[in-house]
Coordinates of N, CA and C in Angstrom, one line a residue:
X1 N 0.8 -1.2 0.0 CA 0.0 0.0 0.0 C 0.9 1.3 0.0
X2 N 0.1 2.1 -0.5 CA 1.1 3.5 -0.5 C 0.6 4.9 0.0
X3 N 0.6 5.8 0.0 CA 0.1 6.8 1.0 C -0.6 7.5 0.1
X4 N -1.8 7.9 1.3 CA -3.0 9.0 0.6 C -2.1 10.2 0.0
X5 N -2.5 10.7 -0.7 CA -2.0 12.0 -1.6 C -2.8 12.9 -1.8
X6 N -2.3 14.3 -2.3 CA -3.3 15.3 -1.9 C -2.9 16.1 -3.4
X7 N -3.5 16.4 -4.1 CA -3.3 16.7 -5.6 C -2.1 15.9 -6.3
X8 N -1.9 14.8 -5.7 CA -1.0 13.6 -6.7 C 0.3 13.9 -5.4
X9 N 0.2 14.3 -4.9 CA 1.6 14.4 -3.7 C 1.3 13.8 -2.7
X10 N 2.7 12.5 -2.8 CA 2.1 11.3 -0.9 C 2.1 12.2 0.2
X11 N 1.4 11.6 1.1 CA 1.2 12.7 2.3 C 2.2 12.0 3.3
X12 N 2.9 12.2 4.0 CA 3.2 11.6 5.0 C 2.4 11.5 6.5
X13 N 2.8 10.0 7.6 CA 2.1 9.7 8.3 C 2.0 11.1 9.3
X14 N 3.1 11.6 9.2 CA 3.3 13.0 10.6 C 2.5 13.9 9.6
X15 N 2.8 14.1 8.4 CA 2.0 15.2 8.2 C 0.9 15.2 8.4
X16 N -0.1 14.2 8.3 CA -1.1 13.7 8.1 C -2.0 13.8 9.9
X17 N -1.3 13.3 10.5 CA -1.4 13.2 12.0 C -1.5 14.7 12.5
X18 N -0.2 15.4 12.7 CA -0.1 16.6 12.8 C -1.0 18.3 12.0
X19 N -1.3 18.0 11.1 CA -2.4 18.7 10.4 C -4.0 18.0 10.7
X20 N -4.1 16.7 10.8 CA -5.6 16.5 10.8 C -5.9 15.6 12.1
X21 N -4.8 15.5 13.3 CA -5.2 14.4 14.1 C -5.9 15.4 15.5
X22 N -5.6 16.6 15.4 CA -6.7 16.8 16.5 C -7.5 17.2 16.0
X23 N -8.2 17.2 15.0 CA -9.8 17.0 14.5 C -10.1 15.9 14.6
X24 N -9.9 15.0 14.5 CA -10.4 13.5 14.4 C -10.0 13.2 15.7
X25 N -9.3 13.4 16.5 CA -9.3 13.4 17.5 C -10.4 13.9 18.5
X26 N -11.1 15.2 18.7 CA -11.8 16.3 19.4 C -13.1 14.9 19.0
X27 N -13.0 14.7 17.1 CA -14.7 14.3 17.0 C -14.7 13.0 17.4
X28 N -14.1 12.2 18.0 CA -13.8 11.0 18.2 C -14.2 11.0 19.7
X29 N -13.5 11.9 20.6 CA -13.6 12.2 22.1 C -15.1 12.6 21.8
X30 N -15.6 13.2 21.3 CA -17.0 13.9 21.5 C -17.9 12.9 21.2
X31 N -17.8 11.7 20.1 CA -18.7 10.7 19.8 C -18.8 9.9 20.2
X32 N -17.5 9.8 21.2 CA -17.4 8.1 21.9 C -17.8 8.5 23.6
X33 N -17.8 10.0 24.1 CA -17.7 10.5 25.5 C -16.7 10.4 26.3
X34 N -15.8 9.7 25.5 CA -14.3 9.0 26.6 C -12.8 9.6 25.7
X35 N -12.1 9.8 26.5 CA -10.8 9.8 25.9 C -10.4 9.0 25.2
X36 N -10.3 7.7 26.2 CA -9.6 6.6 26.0 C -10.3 6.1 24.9
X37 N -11.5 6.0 24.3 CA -12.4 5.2 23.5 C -12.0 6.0 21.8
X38 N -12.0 7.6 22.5 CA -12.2 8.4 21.4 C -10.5 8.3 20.5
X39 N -9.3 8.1 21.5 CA -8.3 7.9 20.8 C -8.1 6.0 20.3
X40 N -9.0 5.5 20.5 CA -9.0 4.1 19.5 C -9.9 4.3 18.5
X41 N -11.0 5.3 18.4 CA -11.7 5.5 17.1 C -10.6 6.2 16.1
X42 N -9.8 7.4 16.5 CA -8.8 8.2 16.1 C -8.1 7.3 15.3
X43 N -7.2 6.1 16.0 CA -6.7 5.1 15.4 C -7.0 4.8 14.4
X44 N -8.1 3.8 14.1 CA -9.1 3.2 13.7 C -9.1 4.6 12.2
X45 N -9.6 5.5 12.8 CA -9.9 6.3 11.4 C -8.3 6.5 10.1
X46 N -7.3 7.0 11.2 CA -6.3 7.1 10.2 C -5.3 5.7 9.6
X47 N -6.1 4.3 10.5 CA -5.4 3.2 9.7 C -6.1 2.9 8.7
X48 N -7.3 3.4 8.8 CA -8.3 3.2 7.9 C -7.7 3.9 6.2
X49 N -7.4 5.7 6.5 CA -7.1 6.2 5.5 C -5.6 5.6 5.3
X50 N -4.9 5.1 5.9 CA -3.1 4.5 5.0 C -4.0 3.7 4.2
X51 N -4.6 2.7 4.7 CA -5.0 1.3 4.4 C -5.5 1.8 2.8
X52 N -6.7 2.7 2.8 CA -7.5 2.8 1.9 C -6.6 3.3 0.5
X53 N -5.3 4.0 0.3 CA -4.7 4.5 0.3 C -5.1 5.4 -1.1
X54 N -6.3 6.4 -0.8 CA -7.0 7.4 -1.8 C -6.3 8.6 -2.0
X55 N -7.0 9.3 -3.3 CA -6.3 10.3 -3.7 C -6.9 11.5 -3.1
X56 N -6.5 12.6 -2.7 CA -7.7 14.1 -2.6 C -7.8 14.9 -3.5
X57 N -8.5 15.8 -4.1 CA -8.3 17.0 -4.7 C -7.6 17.7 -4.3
X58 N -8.1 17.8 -3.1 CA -7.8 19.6 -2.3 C -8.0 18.7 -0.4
X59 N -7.4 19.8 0.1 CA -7.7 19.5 1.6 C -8.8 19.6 1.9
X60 N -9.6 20.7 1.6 CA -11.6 19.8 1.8 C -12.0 18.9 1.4
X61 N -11.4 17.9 0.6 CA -11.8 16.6 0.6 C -11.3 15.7 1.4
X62 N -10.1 16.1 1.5 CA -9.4 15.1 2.5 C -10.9 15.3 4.2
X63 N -10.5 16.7 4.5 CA -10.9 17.2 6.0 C -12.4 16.3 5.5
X64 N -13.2 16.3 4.9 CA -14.6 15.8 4.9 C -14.4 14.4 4.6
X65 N -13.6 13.7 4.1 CA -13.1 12.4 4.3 C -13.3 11.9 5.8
X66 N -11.9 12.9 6.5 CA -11.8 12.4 7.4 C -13.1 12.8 8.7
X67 N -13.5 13.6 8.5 CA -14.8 14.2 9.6 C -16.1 12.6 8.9
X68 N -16.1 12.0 7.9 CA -16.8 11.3 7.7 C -16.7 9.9 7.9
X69 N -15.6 9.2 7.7 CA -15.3 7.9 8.7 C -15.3 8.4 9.8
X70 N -14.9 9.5 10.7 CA -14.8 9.6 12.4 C -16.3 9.3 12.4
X71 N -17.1 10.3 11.9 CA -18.7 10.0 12.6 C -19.3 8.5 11.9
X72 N -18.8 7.9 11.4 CA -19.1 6.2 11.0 C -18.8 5.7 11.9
X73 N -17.2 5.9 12.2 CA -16.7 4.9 13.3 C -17.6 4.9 14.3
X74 N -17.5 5.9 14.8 CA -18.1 6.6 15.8 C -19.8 5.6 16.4
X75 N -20.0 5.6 15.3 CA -21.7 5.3 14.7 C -21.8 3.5 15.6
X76 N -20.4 2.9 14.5 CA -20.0 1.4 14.4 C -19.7 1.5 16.1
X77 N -18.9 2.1 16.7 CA -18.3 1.6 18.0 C -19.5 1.8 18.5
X78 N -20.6 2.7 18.9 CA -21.8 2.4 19.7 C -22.4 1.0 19.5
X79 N -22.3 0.9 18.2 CA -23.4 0.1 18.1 C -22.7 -1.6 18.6
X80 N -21.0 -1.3 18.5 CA -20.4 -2.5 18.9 C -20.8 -3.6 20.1
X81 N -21.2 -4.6 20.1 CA -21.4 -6.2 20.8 C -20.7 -5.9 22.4
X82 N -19.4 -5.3 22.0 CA -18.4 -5.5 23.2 C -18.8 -4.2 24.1
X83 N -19.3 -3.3 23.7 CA -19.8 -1.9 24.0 C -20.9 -2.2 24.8
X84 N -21.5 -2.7 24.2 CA -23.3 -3.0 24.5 C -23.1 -3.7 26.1
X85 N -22.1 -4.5 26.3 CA -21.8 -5.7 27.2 C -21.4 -5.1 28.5
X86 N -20.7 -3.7 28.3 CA -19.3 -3.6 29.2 C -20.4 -2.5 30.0
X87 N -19.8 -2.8 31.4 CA -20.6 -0.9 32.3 C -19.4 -0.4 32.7
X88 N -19.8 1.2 32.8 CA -18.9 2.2 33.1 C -19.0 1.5 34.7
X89 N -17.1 1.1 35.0 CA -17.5 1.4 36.6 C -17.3 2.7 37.3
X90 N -16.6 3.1 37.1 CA -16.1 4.7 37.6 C -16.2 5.8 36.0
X91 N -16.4 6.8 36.8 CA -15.7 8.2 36.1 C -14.5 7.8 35.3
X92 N -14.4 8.1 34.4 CA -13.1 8.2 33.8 C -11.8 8.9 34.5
X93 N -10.4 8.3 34.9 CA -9.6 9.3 35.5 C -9.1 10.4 34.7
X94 N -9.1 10.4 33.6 CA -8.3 11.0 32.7 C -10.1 12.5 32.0
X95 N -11.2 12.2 32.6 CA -12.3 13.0 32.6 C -12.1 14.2 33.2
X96 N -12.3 15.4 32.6 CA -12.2 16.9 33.7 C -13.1 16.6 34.9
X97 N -12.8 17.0 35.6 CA -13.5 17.3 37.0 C -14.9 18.1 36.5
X98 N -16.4 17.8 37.0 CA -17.6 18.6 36.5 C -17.0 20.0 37.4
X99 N -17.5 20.9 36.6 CA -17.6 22.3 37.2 C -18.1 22.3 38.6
X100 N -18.1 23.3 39.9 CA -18.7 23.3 40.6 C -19.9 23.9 40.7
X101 N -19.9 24.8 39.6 CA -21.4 25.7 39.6 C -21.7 25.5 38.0
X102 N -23.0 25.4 37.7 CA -23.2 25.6 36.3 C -23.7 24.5 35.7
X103 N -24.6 24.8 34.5 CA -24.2 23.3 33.7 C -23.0 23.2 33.3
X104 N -22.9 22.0 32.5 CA -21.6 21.6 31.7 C -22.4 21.1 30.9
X105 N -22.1 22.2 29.4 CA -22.2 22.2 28.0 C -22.3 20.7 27.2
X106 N -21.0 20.9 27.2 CA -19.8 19.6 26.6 C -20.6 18.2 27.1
X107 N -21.0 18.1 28.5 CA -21.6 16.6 28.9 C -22.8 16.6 28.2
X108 N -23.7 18.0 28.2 CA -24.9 18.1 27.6 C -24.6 17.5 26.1
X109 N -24.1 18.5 25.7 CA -24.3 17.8 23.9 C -23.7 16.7 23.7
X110 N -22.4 16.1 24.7 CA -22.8 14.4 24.1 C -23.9 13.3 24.6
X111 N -24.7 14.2 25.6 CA -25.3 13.5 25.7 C -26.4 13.2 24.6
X112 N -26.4 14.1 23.7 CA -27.7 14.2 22.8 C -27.6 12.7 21.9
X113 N -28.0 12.6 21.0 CA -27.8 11.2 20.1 C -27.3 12.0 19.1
X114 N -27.0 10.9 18.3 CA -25.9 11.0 17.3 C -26.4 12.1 15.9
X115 N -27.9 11.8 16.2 CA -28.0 12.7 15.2 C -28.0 13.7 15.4
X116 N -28.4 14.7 16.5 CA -28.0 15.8 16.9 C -26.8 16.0 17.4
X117 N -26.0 15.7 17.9 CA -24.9 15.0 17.9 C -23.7 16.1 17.3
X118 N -23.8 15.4 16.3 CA -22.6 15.5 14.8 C -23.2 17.2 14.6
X119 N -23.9 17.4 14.0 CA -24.5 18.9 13.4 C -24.0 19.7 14.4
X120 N -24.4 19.3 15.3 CA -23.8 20.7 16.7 C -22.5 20.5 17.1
X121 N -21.9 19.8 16.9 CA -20.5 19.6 17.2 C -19.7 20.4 15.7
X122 N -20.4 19.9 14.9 CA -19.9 20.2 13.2 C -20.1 21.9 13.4
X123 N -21.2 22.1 13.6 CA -21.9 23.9 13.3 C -21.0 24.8 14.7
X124 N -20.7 24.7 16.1 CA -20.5 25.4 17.1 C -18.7 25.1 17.3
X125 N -18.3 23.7 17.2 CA -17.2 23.6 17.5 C -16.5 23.8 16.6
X126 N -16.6 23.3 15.0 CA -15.9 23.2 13.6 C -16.1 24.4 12.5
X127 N -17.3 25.2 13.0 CA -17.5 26.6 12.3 C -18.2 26.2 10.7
X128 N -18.6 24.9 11.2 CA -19.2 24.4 9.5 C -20.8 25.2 9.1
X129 N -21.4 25.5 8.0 CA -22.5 25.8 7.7 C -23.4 24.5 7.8
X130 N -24.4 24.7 7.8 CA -25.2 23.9 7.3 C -25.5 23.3 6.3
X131 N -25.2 23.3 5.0 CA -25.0 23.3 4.2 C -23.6 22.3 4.0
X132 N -22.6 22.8 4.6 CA -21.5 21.8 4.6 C -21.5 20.8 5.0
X133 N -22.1 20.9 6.4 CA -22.4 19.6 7.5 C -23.7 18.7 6.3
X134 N -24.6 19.2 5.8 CA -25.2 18.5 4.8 C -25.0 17.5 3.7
X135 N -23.4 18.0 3.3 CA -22.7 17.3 2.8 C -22.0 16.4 3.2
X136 N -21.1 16.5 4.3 CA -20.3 15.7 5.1 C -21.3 14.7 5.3
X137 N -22.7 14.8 6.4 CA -23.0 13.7 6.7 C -23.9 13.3 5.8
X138 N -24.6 13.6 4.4 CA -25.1 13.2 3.6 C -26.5 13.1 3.9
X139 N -27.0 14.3 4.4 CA -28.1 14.6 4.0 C -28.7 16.1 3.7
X140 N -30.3 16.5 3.3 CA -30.1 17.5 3.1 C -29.8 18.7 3.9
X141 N -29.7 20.1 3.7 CA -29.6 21.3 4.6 C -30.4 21.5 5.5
X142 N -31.6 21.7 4.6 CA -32.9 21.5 6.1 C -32.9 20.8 6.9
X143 N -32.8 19.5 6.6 CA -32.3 18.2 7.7 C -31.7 19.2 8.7
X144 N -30.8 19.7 8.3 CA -29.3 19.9 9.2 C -29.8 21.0 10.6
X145 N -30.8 21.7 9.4 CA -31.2 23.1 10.5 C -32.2 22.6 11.4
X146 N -33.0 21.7 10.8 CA -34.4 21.1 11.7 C -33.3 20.2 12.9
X147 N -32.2 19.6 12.8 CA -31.8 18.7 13.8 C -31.1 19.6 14.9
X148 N -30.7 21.0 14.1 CA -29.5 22.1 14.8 C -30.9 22.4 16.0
X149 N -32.1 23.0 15.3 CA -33.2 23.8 16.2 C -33.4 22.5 17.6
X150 N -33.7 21.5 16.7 CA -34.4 20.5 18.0 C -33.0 20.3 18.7
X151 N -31.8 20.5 18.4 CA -30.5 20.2 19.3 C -30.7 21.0 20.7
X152 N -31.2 22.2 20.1 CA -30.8 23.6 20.8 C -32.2 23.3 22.2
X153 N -33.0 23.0 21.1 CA -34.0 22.7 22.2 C -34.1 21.4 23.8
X154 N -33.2 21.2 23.2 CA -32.5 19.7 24.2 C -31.9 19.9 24.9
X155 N -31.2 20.5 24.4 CA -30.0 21.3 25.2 C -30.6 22.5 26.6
X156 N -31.1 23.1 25.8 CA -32.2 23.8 26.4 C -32.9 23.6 28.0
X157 N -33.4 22.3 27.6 CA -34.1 21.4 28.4 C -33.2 21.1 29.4
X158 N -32.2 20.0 28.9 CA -31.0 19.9 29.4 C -30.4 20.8 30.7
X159 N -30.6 21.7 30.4 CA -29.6 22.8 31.0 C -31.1 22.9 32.1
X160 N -31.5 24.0 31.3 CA -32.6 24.0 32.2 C -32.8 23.1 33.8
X161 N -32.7 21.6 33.5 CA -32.7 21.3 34.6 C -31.4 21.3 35.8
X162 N -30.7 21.5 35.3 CA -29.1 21.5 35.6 C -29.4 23.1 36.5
X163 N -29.7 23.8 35.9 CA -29.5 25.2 36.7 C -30.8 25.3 37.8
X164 N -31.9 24.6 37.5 CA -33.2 24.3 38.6 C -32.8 23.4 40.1

């Protein structure tokens, strides 16, 4: 196998790591809830790209490549056998400490499901339009805005009781 390339030029594994691994990284931790989980999806996504070993246009295909296996993996490890089986015993050590006052955002939106999920992570944390994120995750814009509104509204809720 030979390395993904980006207008016909191999990429290398640091470049590749170093330019796109704390993205896949952040979306990995955000879809899995865990550090530890979210850096073996991380894995998983960029052995995936050597393995696959495709060509890009441009770096927006690469970046929506990779924003698009993360939220599959992502999808696949929930839905995994071994996942389904296992319980949280503790907090994670490696988990920030909850705030002492306030909600906490961050716990809120992963708590959401996946399909709200991805859009509000994509639209508030990645600066994506709607429109983009429509593409990425393949479906249409409206989709994206009707999932953004009901996100907001969850969250909402969410919070709401957090600060009550």
């Amino acid at each position: 196998n030979g390395m993904p390339s980006l207008n016909g030029i191999p990429l290398s594994c640091e470049e590749i790591l170093d330019r796109w691994g704390p993205l896949v990284f952040r979306m990995a931790v955000q879809g899995t809830g865990s550090r530890t989980d979210g850096e073996d999806v991380a894995q998983e996504v960029f052995v995936s790209l050597i393995q696959s070993d495709p060509t890009f246009a441009d770096e927006t295909h690469l970046r929506a490549w990779l924003i698009r296996a993360t939220a599959n993996r992502c999808k696949s490890w929930g839905r995994s056998p071994w996942r389904k089986r296992t319980v949280p015993l503790e907090l994670s050590r490696d988990a920030a400490p909850p705030p002492s006052e306030g909600p906490n955002v961050l716990e809120a939106v992963a708590a959401l499901p996946a399909k709200y999920r991805w859009p509000v992570y994509l639209h508030y944390i990645e600066g994506y339009t709607a429109a983009e994120i429509g593409q990425l995750l393949g479906c249409p814009r409206n989709t994206v805005l009707s999932r953004l509104s009901r996100a907001r509204d969850k969250l909402k809720d969410a919070l709401k009781e957090e600060w009550s």
